[in-house]
Amino acid sequence: MNVTISSTSDKPIYQQLHEQISAQILGGELESGYCLPPIRQAALELHVSVITVKKAWEELERNGLIHTVTGKGCFVAEFSPDEMLRIRNEMVLKQMEGDIQYYKSFGLTLDEVIALLGKIY
Amino acid sequence: MNVTISSTSDKPIYQQLHEQISAQILGGELESGYCLPPIRQAALELHVSVITVKKAWEELERNGLIHTVTGKGCFVAEFSPDEMLRIRNEMVLKQMEGDIQYYKSFGLTLDEVIALLGKIY
Amino acid sequence: MNVTISSTSDKPIYQQLHEQISAQILGGELESGYCLPPIRQAALELHVSVITVKKAWEELERNGLIHTVTGKGCFVAEFSPDEMLRIRNEMVLKQMEGDIQYYKSFGLTLDEVIALLGKIY
Amino acid sequence: MNVTISSTSDKPIYQQLHEQISAQILGGELESGYCLPPIRQAALELHVSVITVKKAWEELERNGLIHTVTGKGCFVAEFSPDEMLRIRNEMVLKQMEGDIQYYKSFGLTLDEVIALLGKIY
DNA sequence: GTGGTCTAGACCACG
DNA sequence: GTGGTCTAGACCACG
């Protein structure tokens, strides 16, 4: 578990957790079959409530990224590299739609956005 | 006042208001010196609370986009086209930093981001 | 709110709540735009925790049956009779798949199932 | 022992075991007098806990499908084809009552249920 | 006043 | 020991 919780962020903790674990799974850092730490242990380590961890894990399961076995633990799901890429792009595109809406409201063209991105990526 | 409030959006109303007016000022739709409607009138028109409008106007003032003259009203600030562009890019870059952090957490390269943007912009 | 919670049932409370409200919406008992009682009030009435109600409402929202407006309340979503029928059948079919699996494991044919259903429906 | 355990299913393992053996007995696959494997051997074969197998066997005994002879083993009970059919229908009807309650809560008529069943059986 | 989030602690089923 | 559910109570943002 290599996760950082920011209490100053305006994002809820469970969402921070979900995003970071998602990224680690879809980025290949966590392999298929890997067993996440027990939710109670994760809660202790991260100094958050069990329920908060549970909420993050539930969202991971809804997205098909992990697979919970009661009494055993939570395991990273099995998928092919292609599937992984597809799911990753799906998640990123969903976020990107909102980002684009913001840029467009300021009248930015695609070229202007790309130019700005290039400066700070 | 040409503003659309979405109650289904997860963005708070005051932020929707702020973003749209910001975009209109920085996009040249609202000219320097233009007098925004009184908050009570705006609240009535948009069917939102006076507090909500006030919050949005305050944020506009903090960003230097309007200036309030007590007893007179709220006026769009004066700035040169260059200044306008600078402020716009400043606001967009601030948002973009967060967006990029998200993309990077998934291991996306700049080229991948540009490719995805091109698909849906 | 016309809901019955069974504490003897093996179904979790939040699921009982979700199923009953779903059925009421998709059965036309609760009209589009209807405002559900505040979650805290519902919790009091039903003698359950606020979080339990919240969990049920969240699932309703995920399924597109209600629409939450922070600070206002939770409203039954708008959909045409056709849409309502489609969503209803979708939910029922999902449940039915599991039921059928059970019947088939006992070697029952469709005709036998229909015969048994006819006796006790 | 021809049994498949799914760890992804939300059904507890002992119930999966119970259902599958029940179905095999009532479907005639396992004949009267057949001796089920010792629980320790079954547990090994299926990679599940001894407790889990015991729980399933107990449930089978409660339903009169097997009888345990201490020191000898667990044997499939003797019953006539008629009895077998009666027990099977009893078990199926018990399950079906719950299913019907669900369908009815959505306002489905018997004809609608039959129509949906026909589509996916 | 409304929903959103979080906590600490509890009891349960499964294995 | 693992996850699943639930509670009572708290503080916050939005309006």
mmCIF file of C-alpha atoms (C1' of nucleotides) in Angstrom, chain F residues 1-13:
data_model
loop_
_atom_site.group_PDB
_atom_site.id
_atom_site.type_symbol
_atom_site.label_atom_id
_atom_site.label_comp_id
_atom_site.label_asym_id
_atom_site.label_seq_id
_atom_site.Cartn_x
_atom_site.Cartn_y
_atom_site.Cartn_z
ATOM 1 C "C1'" DG F 1 -8.986 -13.591 10.697
ATOM 2 C "C1'" DT F 2 -11.578 -11.894 6.899
ATOM 3 C "C1'" DG F 3 -15.248 -8.929 4.968
ATOM 4 C "C1'" DG F 4 -20.474 -7.182 5.624
ATOM 5 C "C1'" DT F 5 -23.472 -4.466 7.971
ATOM 6 C "C1'" DC F 6 -25.111 -1.287 11.185
ATOM 7 C "C1'" DT F 7 -25.335 2.470 14.697
ATOM 8 C "C1'" DA F 8 -25.015 7.147 16.979
ATOM 9 C "C1'" DG F 9 -23.033 11.016 16.694
ATOM 10 C "C1'" DA F 10 -20.142 14.577 14.684
ATOM 11 C "C1'" DC F 11 -18.597 18.422 11.579
ATOM 12 C "C1'" DC F 12 -18.822 20.430 7.100
ATOM 13 C "C1'" DA F 13 -20.527 22.824 2.532
#
